[in-house]
mmCIF file of C-alpha atoms and ligand atoms in Angstrom:
data_model
loop_
_atom_site.group_PDB
_atom_site.id
_atom_site.type_symbol
_atom_site.label_atom_id
_atom_site.label_comp_id
_atom_site.label_asym_id
_atom_site.label_seq_id
_atom_site.Cartn_x
_atom_site.Cartn_y
_atom_site.Cartn_z
ATOM 1 C CA UNK A 1069 17.680 157.181 48.147
ATOM 2 C CA UNK A 1070 21.138 155.474 48.893
ATOM 3 C CA UNK A 1071 21.165 152.309 50.849
ATOM 4 C CA UNK A 1072 22.412 151.801 54.147
ATOM 5 C CA UNK A 1073 24.620 148.598 54.813
ATOM 6 C CA UNK A 1074 24.860 146.690 57.809
ATOM 7 C CA UNK A 1075 27.467 143.658 57.911
ATOM 8 C CA UNK A 1076 26.750 140.403 59.878
ATOM 9 C CA UNK A 1077 29.261 138.005 61.141
ATOM 10 C CA UNK A 1078 29.760 134.921 63.389
ATOM 11 C CA UNK A 1079 32.563 134.537 65.738
ATOM 12 C CA UNK A 1080 33.984 131.996 68.094
ATOM 13 C CA UNK A 1081 33.009 128.260 68.237
ATOM 14 C CA UNK A 1082 29.903 127.388 66.119
ATOM 15 C CA UNK A 1083 26.624 126.735 67.968
ATOM 16 C CA UNK A 1084 23.046 125.663 66.724
ATOM 17 C CA UNK A 1085 21.071 128.507 65.900
ATOM 18 C CA UNK A 1086 23.561 130.873 64.334
ATOM 19 C CA UNK A 1087 21.833 130.621 60.908
ATOM 20 C CA UNK A 1088 18.678 131.275 62.445
ATOM 21 C CA UNK A 1089 19.869 134.579 63.629
ATOM 22 C CA UNK A 1090 21.223 135.606 60.242
ATOM 23 C CA UNK A 1091 17.924 134.807 58.593
ATOM 24 C CA UNK A 1092 16.158 136.626 61.403
ATOM 25 C CA UNK A 1093 18.469 139.854 60.650
ATOM 26 C CA UNK A 1094 17.863 139.401 56.729
ATOM 27 C CA UNK A 1095 14.161 139.011 56.837
ATOM 28 C CA UNK A 1096 13.711 141.794 59.290
ATOM 29 C CA UNK A 1097 15.927 143.931 57.181
ATOM 30 C CA UNK A 1098 14.003 143.010 53.930
ATOM 31 C CA UNK A 1099 10.755 144.775 55.455
ATOM 32 C CA UNK A 1100 12.831 147.947 55.226
ATOM 33 C CA UNK A 1101 13.355 150.088 52.046
ATOM 34 C CA UNK A 1102 16.576 151.586 53.014
ATOM 35 C CA UNK A 1103 18.852 148.865 54.466
ATOM 36 C CA UNK A 1104 20.778 146.036 52.838
ATOM 37 C CA UNK A 1105 22.566 143.145 54.637
ATOM 38 C CA UNK A 1106 26.198 141.709 53.859
ATOM 39 C CA UNK A 1107 27.930 138.909 55.433
ATOM 40 C CA UNK A 1108 31.633 138.791 56.395
ATOM 41 C CA UNK A 1109 33.081 135.535 55.955
ATOM 42 C CA UNK A 1110 34.954 133.809 58.953
ATOM 43 C CA UNK A 1111 34.113 136.276 61.746
ATOM 44 C CA UNK A 1112 36.213 139.745 61.037
ATOM 45 C CA UNK A 1113 38.697 137.835 58.839
ATOM 46 C CA UNK A 1114 36.565 138.814 55.876
ATOM 47 C CA UNK A 1115 37.541 142.222 56.169
ATOM 48 C CA UNK A 1116 40.860 141.721 57.488
ATOM 49 C CA UNK A 1117 42.065 139.548 54.785
ATOM 50 C CA UNK A 1118 42.988 140.363 51.104
ATOM 51 C CA UNK A 1119 41.252 140.219 49.039
ATOM 52 C CA UNK A 1120 38.090 140.990 51.245
ATOM 53 C CA UNK A 1121 35.506 138.051 51.667
ATOM 54 C CA UNK A 1122 32.328 139.890 51.937
ATOM 55 C CA UNK A 1123 28.807 138.288 50.444
ATOM 56 C CA UNK A 1124 25.446 140.076 49.927
ATOM 57 C CA UNK A 1125 22.843 138.516 52.199
ATOM 58 C CA UNK A 1126 19.166 138.447 50.865
ATOM 59 C CA UNK A 1127 16.202 136.519 51.386
ATOM 60 C CA UNK A 1128 16.957 134.000 48.574
ATOM 61 C CA UNK A 1129 20.553 133.576 50.384
ATOM 62 C CA UNK A 1130 18.769 132.624 53.820
ATOM 63 C CA UNK A 1131 16.065 130.388 52.355
ATOM 64 C CA UNK A 1132 16.098 126.877 53.932
ATOM 65 C CA UNK A 1133 18.820 127.892 56.633
ATOM 66 C CA UNK A 1134 16.487 127.885 59.820
ATOM 67 C CA UNK A 1135 17.119 124.345 60.669
ATOM 68 C CA UNK A 1136 20.801 123.909 59.423
ATOM 69 C CA UNK A 1137 23.377 123.762 61.875
ATOM 70 C CA UNK A 1138 26.795 125.602 61.886
ATOM 71 C CA UNK A 1139 26.924 128.987 60.195
ATOM 72 C CA UNK A 1140 26.794 129.908 56.511
ATOM 73 C CA UNK A 1141 29.342 132.519 57.202
ATOM 74 C CA UNK A 1142 31.990 130.290 58.585
ATOM 75 C CA UNK A 1143 33.513 131.143 61.863
ATOM 76 C CA UNK A 1144 36.893 131.296 63.836
ATOM 77 C CA UNK A 1145 38.153 131.245 67.515
ATOM 78 C CA UNK A 1146 41.537 132.476 66.553
ATOM 79 C CA UNK A 1147 42.928 136.208 66.156
ATOM 80 C CA UNK A 1148 40.533 138.895 65.573
ATOM 81 C CA UNK A 1149 41.088 142.503 64.889
ATOM 82 C CA UNK A 1150 42.926 143.318 68.131
ATOM 83 C CA UNK A 1151 45.068 140.229 68.003
ATOM 84 C CA UNK A 1152 45.867 139.504 64.402
ATOM 85 C CA UNK A 1153 48.521 136.687 64.541
ATOM 86 C CA UNK A 1154 51.834 137.590 62.488
ATOM 87 C CA UNK A 1155 55.011 135.553 62.233
ATOM 88 C CA UNK A 1156 58.114 137.489 63.814
ATOM 89 C CA UNK A 1157 61.351 137.670 62.068
ATOM 90 C CA UNK A 1158 62.807 134.655 64.260
ATOM 91 C CA UNK A 1159 60.214 132.203 63.050
ATOM 92 C CA UNK A 1160 57.630 132.748 66.459
ATOM 93 C CA UNK A 1161 54.138 133.850 66.192
ATOM 94 C CA UNK A 1162 53.017 137.277 67.634
ATOM 95 C CA UNK A 1163 49.972 139.645 67.342
ATOM 96 C CA UNK A 1164 49.106 143.069 66.106
ATOM 97 C CA UNK A 1165 46.404 145.199 66.693
ATOM 98 C CA UNK A 1166 44.598 146.061 63.380
ATOM 99 C CA UNK A 1167 41.225 147.375 64.615
ATOM 100 C CA UNK A 1168 42.051 151.158 63.626
ATOM 101 C CA UNK A 1169 42.838 149.929 59.874
ATOM 102 C CA UNK A 1170 39.443 147.437 60.002
ATOM 103 C CA UNK A 1171 37.450 150.369 60.951
ATOM 104 C CA UNK A 1172 38.742 152.648 58.142
ATOM 105 C CA UNK A 1173 38.125 149.525 55.702
ATOM 106 C CA UNK A 1174 34.715 149.225 56.864
ATOM 107 C CA UNK A 1175 34.113 153.044 56.113
ATOM 108 C CA UNK A 1176 35.506 152.184 52.434
ATOM 109 C CA UNK A 1177 33.227 149.266 52.169
ATOM 110 C CA UNK A 1178 30.331 151.687 53.190
ATOM 111 C CA UNK A 1179 29.239 149.586 56.199
ATOM 112 C CA UNK A 1180 27.226 151.686 58.466
ATOM 113 C CA UNK A 1181 26.657 149.313 61.362
ATOM 114 C CA UNK A 1182 27.744 145.813 62.238
ATOM 115 C CA UNK A 1183 25.979 142.638 64.006
ATOM 116 C CA UNK A 1184 28.541 140.430 65.844
ATOM 117 C CA UNK A 1185 27.110 137.130 66.739
ATOM 118 C CA UNK A 1186 29.533 135.603 69.257
ATOM 119 C CA UNK A 1187 30.042 134.547 72.984
ATOM 120 C CA UNK A 1188 32.174 136.275 75.516
ATOM 121 C CA UNK A 1189 35.444 136.791 73.352
ATOM 122 C CA UNK A 1190 33.718 138.109 70.492
ATOM 123 C CA UNK A 1191 31.423 140.389 72.600
ATOM 124 C CA UNK A 1192 34.686 141.907 74.290
ATOM 125 C CA UNK A 1193 35.828 142.592 70.755
ATOM 126 C CA UNK A 1194 32.381 144.172 70.003
ATOM 127 C CA UNK A 1195 32.800 146.422 73.220
ATOM 128 C CA UNK A 1196 36.196 147.414 72.296
ATOM 129 C CA UNK A 1197 35.195 148.248 68.772
ATOM 130 C CA UNK A 1198 32.138 150.165 70.079
ATOM 131 C CA UNK A 1199 34.688 152.427 72.263
ATOM 132 C CA UNK A 1200 36.409 153.152 69.181
ATOM 133 C CA UNK A 1201 33.443 154.526 67.467
ATOM 134 C CA UNK A 1202 31.925 151.671 65.404
ATOM 135 C CA UNK A 1203 28.209 151.209 65.121
ATOM 136 C CA UNK A 1204 28.085 147.478 66.593
ATOM 137 C CA UNK A 1205 25.360 145.335 68.005
ATOM 138 C CA UNK A 1206 26.267 142.057 69.899
ATOM 139 C CA UNK A 1207 23.960 138.826 69.833
ATOM 140 C CA UNK A 1208 25.068 136.262 72.473
ATOM 141 C CA UNK A 1209 25.613 132.779 71.553
ATOM 142 C CA UNK A 1210 27.396 129.798 73.141
ATOM 143 C CA UNK A 1211 26.567 126.268 73.820
ATOM 144 C CA UNK A 1212 28.009 126.910 77.170
ATOM 145 C CA UNK A 1213 25.253 129.584 78.609
ATOM 146 C CA UNK A 1214 27.932 131.338 80.513
ATOM 147 C CA UNK A 1215 26.975 134.822 79.652
ATOM 148 C CA UNK A 1216 25.424 136.486 82.787
ATOM 149 C CA UNK A 1217 23.207 139.144 81.221
ATOM 150 C CA UNK A 1218 20.827 136.998 79.193
ATOM 151 C CA UNK A 1219 18.831 134.053 80.615
ATOM 152 C CA UNK A 1220 19.818 131.874 78.075
ATOM 153 C CA UNK A 1221 22.096 131.929 74.989
ATOM 154 C CA UNK A 1222 20.808 130.031 71.920
ATOM 155 C CA UNK A 1223 22.230 126.539 71.327
ATOM 156 C CA UNK A 1224 22.683 125.896 75.137
ATOM 157 C CA UNK A 1225 19.068 123.627 74.912
ATOM 158 C CA UNK A 1226 20.215 121.904 71.909
ATOM 159 C CA UNK A 1227 23.497 120.959 73.425
ATOM 160 C CA UNK A 1228 21.764 119.851 76.646
ATOM 161 C CA UNK A 1229 19.022 117.642 74.427
ATOM 162 C CA UNK A 1230 22.045 116.030 72.648
ATOM 163 C CA UNK A 1231 23.562 114.988 76.223
ATOM 164 C CA UNK A 1232 20.388 113.965 77.556
ATOM 165 C CA UNK A 1233 19.724 111.876 74.609
ATOM 166 C CA UNK A 1234 23.179 110.410 75.034
ATOM 167 C CA UNK A 1235 22.749 109.615 78.869
ATOM 168 C CA UNK A 1236 19.536 107.782 77.842
ATOM 169 C CA UNK A 1237 21.500 105.449 75.432
ATOM 170 C CA UNK A 1238 24.416 105.005 78.007
ATOM 171 C CA UNK A 1239 21.858 104.078 80.739
ATOM 172 C CA UNK A 1240 20.822 100.950 78.655
ATOM 173 C CA UNK A 1241 24.454 99.670 77.925
ATOM 174 C CA UNK A 1242 25.471 100.399 81.506
ATOM 175 C CA UNK A 1243 22.602 98.391 83.044
ATOM 176 C CA UNK A 1244 23.211 95.489 80.817
ATOM 177 C CA UNK A 1245 26.956 95.375 81.751
ATOM 178 C CA UNK A 1246 26.878 96.526 85.274
ATOM 179 C CA UNK A 1247 29.289 99.454 84.527
ATOM 180 C CA UNK A 1248 29.872 102.825 86.036
ATOM 181 C CA UNK A 1249 29.735 105.417 82.768
ATOM 182 C CA UNK A 1250 31.439 108.649 82.839
ATOM 183 C CA UNK A 1251 30.304 111.323 80.542
ATOM 184 C CA UNK A 1252 32.291 114.355 79.689
ATOM 185 C CA UNK A 1253 30.478 117.156 78.210
ATOM 186 C CA UNK A 1254 31.553 120.474 77.344
ATOM 187 C CA UNK A 1255 30.842 123.970 79.074
ATOM 188 C CA UNK A 1256 34.318 125.375 79.729
ATOM 189 C CA UNK A 1257 34.202 127.201 83.165
ATOM 190 C CA UNK A 1258 30.525 126.672 83.564
ATOM 191 C CA UNK A 1259 28.829 123.434 84.591
ATOM 192 C CA UNK A 1260 25.370 124.380 82.975
ATOM 193 C CA UNK A 1261 25.202 121.742 80.269
ATOM 194 C CA UNK A 1262 26.333 118.941 82.674
ATOM 195 C CA UNK A 1263 23.674 120.077 85.445
ATOM 196 C CA UNK A 1264 20.535 120.402 83.068
ATOM 197 C CA UNK A 1265 21.621 117.259 81.313
ATOM 198 C CA UNK A 1266 22.366 115.284 84.727
ATOM 199 C CA UNK A 1267 18.823 116.162 85.869
ATOM 200 C CA UNK A 1268 17.093 115.442 82.562
ATOM 201 C CA UNK A 1269 18.969 112.056 81.900
ATOM 202 C CA UNK A 1270 18.637 111.078 85.670
ATOM 203 C CA UNK A 1271 22.293 110.524 86.501
ATOM 204 C CA UNK A 1272 23.443 109.412 89.664
ATOM 205 C CA UNK A 1273 26.595 111.813 89.943
ATOM 206 C CA UNK A 1274 27.094 115.290 88.412
ATOM 207 C CA UNK A 1275 30.567 117.028 88.485
ATOM 208 C CA UNK A 1276 30.810 120.662 87.646
ATOM 209 C CA UNK A 1277 33.551 123.186 87.755
ATOM 210 C CA UNK A 1278 31.941 125.044 90.307
ATOM 211 C CA UNK A 1279 31.880 122.535 93.059
ATOM 212 C CA UNK A 1280 35.378 120.834 93.164
ATOM 213 C CA UNK A 1281 35.175 117.230 93.698
ATOM 214 C CA UNK A 1282 36.335 114.871 96.487
ATOM 215 C CA UNK A 1283 36.598 111.280 95.016
ATOM 216 C CA UNK A 1284 35.732 109.266 98.117
ATOM 217 C CA UNK A 1285 32.112 111.182 98.035
ATOM 218 C CA UNK A 1286 32.064 109.802 94.239
ATOM 219 C CA UNK A 1287 33.177 106.334 95.182
ATOM 220 C CA UNK A 1288 30.572 106.389 98.014
ATOM 221 C CA UNK A 1289 27.825 107.061 95.737
ATOM 222 C CA UNK A 1290 29.020 104.324 93.346
ATOM 223 C CA UNK A 1291 28.726 101.778 96.079
ATOM 224 C CA UNK A 1292 25.263 102.671 97.045
ATOM 225 C CA UNK A 1293 24.342 102.099 93.330
ATOM 226 C CA UNK A 1294 25.379 98.298 93.511
ATOM 227 C CA UNK A 1295 24.134 95.547 95.463
ATOM 228 C CA UNK A 1296 27.414 93.301 95.292
ATOM 229 C CA UNK A 1297 28.164 93.222 91.580
ATOM 230 C CA UNK A 1298 24.809 94.201 90.161
ATOM 231 C CA UNK A 1299 23.843 97.778 89.238
ATOM 232 C CA UNK A 1300 25.464 100.523 87.561
ATOM 233 C CA UNK A 1301 26.101 104.440 87.723
ATOM 234 C CA UNK A 1302 25.973 107.257 85.506
ATOM 235 C CA UNK A 1303 28.351 110.275 86.033
ATOM 236 C CA UNK A 1304 28.115 113.455 83.913
ATOM 237 C CA UNK A 1305 31.339 115.569 84.472
ATOM 238 C CA UNK A 1306 32.224 118.853 82.898
ATOM 239 C CA UNK A 1307 35.045 119.339 80.873
ATOM 240 C CA UNK A 1308 36.370 122.108 83.293
ATOM 241 C CA UNK A 1309 35.794 119.880 86.389
ATOM 242 C CA UNK A 1310 38.348 119.769 88.931
ATOM 243 C CA UNK A 1311 39.319 117.718 92.195
ATOM 244 C CA UNK A 1312 39.528 119.896 95.692
ATOM 245 C CA UNK A 1313 42.622 121.674 95.560
ATOM 246 C CA UNK A 1314 43.415 120.331 91.751
ATOM 247 C CA UNK A 1315 43.306 122.026 88.427
ATOM 248 C CA UNK A 1316 41.498 121.745 85.332
ATOM 249 C CA UNK A 1317 42.744 119.067 82.517
ATOM 250 C CA UNK A 1318 43.608 120.528 79.300
ATOM 251 C CA UNK A 1319 46.456 121.609 76.845
ATOM 252 C CA UNK A 1320 47.627 124.169 74.486
ATOM 253 C CA UNK A 1321 46.473 123.382 70.987
ATOM 254 C CA UNK A 1322 49.585 124.702 69.254
ATOM 255 C CA UNK A 1323 46.783 126.582 66.770
ATOM 256 C CA UNK A 1324 48.108 129.870 65.644
ATOM 257 C CA UNK A 1325 46.187 132.557 67.402
ATOM 258 C CA UNK A 1326 43.882 130.165 69.484
ATOM 259 C CA UNK A 1327 42.210 132.096 72.178
ATOM 260 C CA UNK A 1328 41.783 129.156 74.888
ATOM 261 C CA UNK A 1329 43.247 126.021 76.497
ATOM 262 C CA UNK A 1330 41.834 123.191 75.108
ATOM 263 C CA UNK A 1331 39.883 121.391 77.947
ATOM 264 C CA UNK A 1332 39.363 117.733 77.663
ATOM 265 C CA UNK A 1333 40.349 114.354 79.461
ATOM 266 C CA UNK A 1334 38.849 114.828 82.913
ATOM 267 C CA UNK A 1335 36.612 111.971 82.316
ATOM 268 C CA UNK A 1336 39.409 109.663 81.769
ATOM 269 C CA UNK A 1337 41.248 111.104 84.726
ATOM 270 C CA UNK A 1338 38.240 110.687 87.068
ATOM 271 C CA UNK A 1339 38.258 107.021 85.895
ATOM 272 C CA UNK A 1340 41.665 106.771 86.870
ATOM 273 C CA UNK A 1341 41.066 108.193 90.256
ATOM 274 C CA UNK A 1342 38.063 106.080 90.795
ATOM 275 C CA UNK A 1343 40.222 102.779 90.039
ATOM 276 C CA UNK A 1344 42.978 104.238 92.305
ATOM 277 C CA UNK A 1345 40.495 104.709 95.028
ATOM 278 C CA UNK A 1346 39.514 101.095 95.156
ATOM 279 C CA UNK A 1347 36.440 100.951 92.744
ATOM 280 C CA UNK A 1348 36.388 97.179 91.302
ATOM 281 C CA UNK A 1349 33.515 97.867 88.677
ATOM 282 C CA UNK A 1350 34.140 98.193 85.295
ATOM 283 C CA UNK A 1351 34.367 101.952 84.350
ATOM 284 C CA UNK A 1352 33.932 103.309 80.825
ATOM 285 C CA UNK A 1353 34.437 107.172 79.799
ATOM 286 C CA UNK A 1354 32.502 108.739 76.785
ATOM 287 C CA UNK A 1355 33.396 112.152 75.495
ATOM 288 C CA UNK A 1356 30.628 113.806 73.663
ATOM 289 C CA UNK A 1357 32.860 116.622 72.202
ATOM 290 C CA UNK A 1358 31.958 118.439 69.256
ATOM 291 C CA UNK A 1359 28.646 116.098 68.660
ATOM 292 C CA UNK A 1360 27.122 118.745 71.153
ATOM 293 C CA UNK A 1361 27.668 121.843 68.765
ATOM 294 C CA UNK A 1362 26.764 120.119 65.354
ATOM 295 C CA UNK A 1363 23.492 119.540 63.620
ATOM 296 C CA UNK A 1364 20.084 121.049 63.914
ATOM 297 C CA UNK A 1365 18.906 123.378 66.756
ATOM 298 C CA UNK A 1366 15.970 122.326 68.637
ATOM 299 C CA UNK A 1367 12.508 124.550 68.337
ATOM 300 C CA UNK A 1368 13.565 126.690 71.421
ATOM 301 C CA UNK A 1369 16.808 127.624 70.146
ATOM 302 C CA UNK A 1370 15.312 128.323 66.886
ATOM 303 C CA UNK A 1371 12.704 130.793 68.468
ATOM 304 C CA UNK A 1372 15.389 132.516 70.811
ATOM 305 C CA UNK A 1373 17.824 132.860 67.689
ATOM 306 C CA UNK A 1374 15.165 134.212 65.295
ATOM 307 C CA UNK A 1375 14.029 136.709 67.959
ATOM 308 C CA UNK A 1376 17.691 137.818 68.604
ATOM 309 C CA UNK A 1377 18.192 138.223 64.691
ATOM 310 C CA UNK A 1378 14.899 140.280 64.643
ATOM 311 C CA UNK A 1379 15.757 142.503 67.495
ATOM 312 C CA UNK A 1380 19.471 143.132 66.653
ATOM 313 C CA UNK A 1381 18.356 144.528 63.175
ATOM 314 C CA UNK A 1382 15.746 146.778 65.088
ATOM 315 C CA UNK A 1383 18.373 148.106 67.273
ATOM 316 C CA UNK A 1384 20.646 149.019 64.021
ATOM 317 C CA UNK A 1385 17.435 150.621 62.649
ATOM 318 C CA UNK A 1386 16.854 152.635 65.857
ATOM 319 C CA UNK A 1387 20.338 153.416 66.073
ATOM 320 C CA UNK A 1388 20.938 151.521 69.259
ATOM 321 C CA UNK A 1389 24.508 150.718 69.152
ATOM 322 C CA UNK A 1390 26.759 149.513 71.670
ATOM 323 C CA UNK A 1391 24.236 146.992 73.171
ATOM 324 C CA UNK A 1392 23.718 143.439 73.102
ATOM 325 C CA UNK A 1393 20.424 141.776 72.796
ATOM 326 C CA UNK A 1394 19.431 139.598 75.632
ATOM 327 C CA UNK A 1395 16.589 137.551 76.696
ATOM 328 C CA UNK A 1396 15.231 138.584 80.121
ATOM 329 C CA UNK A 1397 11.980 136.591 80.438
ATOM 330 C CA UNK A 1398 9.565 137.578 78.960
ATOM 331 C CA UNK A 1399 11.182 140.038 76.862
ATOM 332 C CA UNK A 1400 14.490 140.306 74.643
ATOM 333 C CA UNK A 1401 16.023 143.956 75.786
ATOM 334 C CA UNK A 1402 19.245 145.685 75.322
ATOM 335 C CA UNK A 1403 22.140 145.517 77.307
ATOM 336 C CA UNK A 1404 25.263 147.907 77.134
ATOM 337 C CA UNK A 1405 28.065 145.744 76.059
ATOM 338 C CA UNK A 1406 30.103 146.908 78.863
ATOM 339 C CA UNK A 1407 28.107 145.296 81.243
ATOM 340 C CA UNK A 1408 27.249 142.331 78.890
ATOM 341 C CA UNK A 1409 30.809 141.257 79.086
ATOM 342 C CA UNK A 1410 31.459 142.062 82.882
ATOM 343 C CA UNK A 1411 30.740 138.702 84.437
ATOM 344 C CA UNK A 1412 30.341 135.085 83.606
ATOM 345 C CA UNK A 1413 27.356 133.348 84.188
ATOM 346 C CA UNK A 1414 28.379 130.282 86.499
ATOM 347 C CA UNK A 1415 26.169 127.529 88.171
ATOM 348 C CA UNK A 1416 25.667 128.739 91.942
ATOM 349 C CA UNK A 1417 26.634 125.755 94.344
ATOM 350 C CA UNK A 1418 23.866 126.952 96.814
ATOM 351 C CA UNK A 1419 21.275 128.063 93.879
ATOM 352 C CA UNK A 1420 17.815 126.551 93.055
ATOM 353 C CA UNK A 1421 19.046 123.884 90.173
ATOM 354 C CA UNK A 1422 21.920 122.451 92.562
ATOM 355 C CA UNK A 1423 19.146 122.337 95.343
ATOM 356 C CA UNK A 1424 16.836 120.476 93.142
ATOM 357 C CA UNK A 1425 19.411 118.035 91.568
ATOM 358 C CA UNK A 1426 20.715 117.247 95.399
ATOM 359 C CA UNK A 1427 16.832 116.644 96.183
ATOM 360 C CA UNK A 1428 16.594 114.067 93.573
ATOM 361 C CA UNK A 1429 19.737 112.069 94.908
ATOM 362 C CA UNK A 1430 22.450 113.319 92.586
ATOM 363 C CA UNK A 1431 25.713 113.461 94.093
ATOM 364 C CA UNK A 1432 28.247 116.493 93.102
ATOM 365 C CA UNK A 1433 31.179 114.928 95.135
ATOM 366 C CA UNK A 1434 31.306 117.660 97.493
HETATM 367 O O1 LIG B 1910 32.784 127.628 73.896
HETATM 368 C C1 LIG B 1910 31.919 126.580 73.151
HETATM 369 C C2 LIG B 1910 33.022 125.138 73.516
HETATM 370 O O2 LIG B 1910 32.320 124.390 72.657
HETATM 371 C C3 LIG B 1910 33.309 124.790 74.544
HETATM 372 O O3 LIG B 1910 32.312 124.062 75.524
HETATM 373 C C4 LIG B 1910 34.380 124.131 74.568
HETATM 374 O O4 LIG B 1910 35.511 124.139 75.488
HETATM 375 C C5 LIG B 1910 35.178 124.860 73.132
HETATM 376 O O5 LIG B 1910 34.116 125.408 72.694
HETATM 377 C C6 LIG B 1910 35.840 123.979 72.293
HETATM 378 O O6 LIG B 1910 36.564 124.879 71.355
HETATM 379 P P1 LIG B 1910 37.095 124.019 70.131
HETATM 380 O O7 LIG B 1910 35.945 124.038 68.793
HETATM 381 O O8 LIG B 1910 38.031 125.119 69.502
HETATM 382 O O9 LIG B 1910 37.839 123.028 70.408
#
């Protein structure tokens, strides 16, 4: 009997739990007699580059990776089969579509199916490859939790835990020095990390992209938190936040083929705006940055990622392609890739969690 081959890859920014998904896929496949698993290095680059970089994945290769952060396969958020970076004759960079060539190459490599573990950008690639006839299953990952068709993406709860522990630490130094602390967190267009950690850490102010802020409202809250010069105030701000009528703070990275604007700096901007608005207390800003994505996944994310891995492999075995696995409590279900990438999951300004946060006295600057 000839073996069938499934190729696994991780795309986009890394995220705690990626290795747990890979392990889940390999362990489930090992229970079948007719499937073998290979890993493609650095998203689809392992197939697109010459020489090809593909590794056999067996139970030995996934031993002891459950708790390991990052991804044993490597990843990238640059380029991809539809936008492969090439240098033009005049020295500038452009892109070419290499998707047909890549699908042909997967055929030469006897790849029967692909599991693409990635965020919205990666699942958009899965959807386009699926339309071209590739047997593909998507697994949603991102610390931002911004995919609408799954209750949670793995990695998100770990990022929230890291941010919450950081707030706990900032509280002690803020209280000792009577300072205002601004903590900037990731999340791109979604305020989920900021909102969850602000509630869990007992912050006073939470600024998210979905609710543009008015500086006077934040100043008002700060003053309430002080009795003359005694007091402190903790502000959590999402990197994609913006003032009413303003825009996000970020810049192009200048990295070839990079898919995003690099967000960052809104915390310092808020500090400057507060000073300009007349806040006289000391203000300090902490940017957590990639600490939020590094290190070991917490138990919730290990469980979710492991389940996603097992189910994705089962979809492959059952021939259920063109689907993304998703968590719909209490089940792990399949969502057609077309639907999976249609909308972002953003915080509702009138939703339950913002309501609860306001009930706790958290100010959103609106
Ligand atoms: O999408 C995950 C994420 O961590 C975002 O929260 C953040 O804006 C972005 O990736 C950072 O990307 P990079 O690792 O390329 O700086």
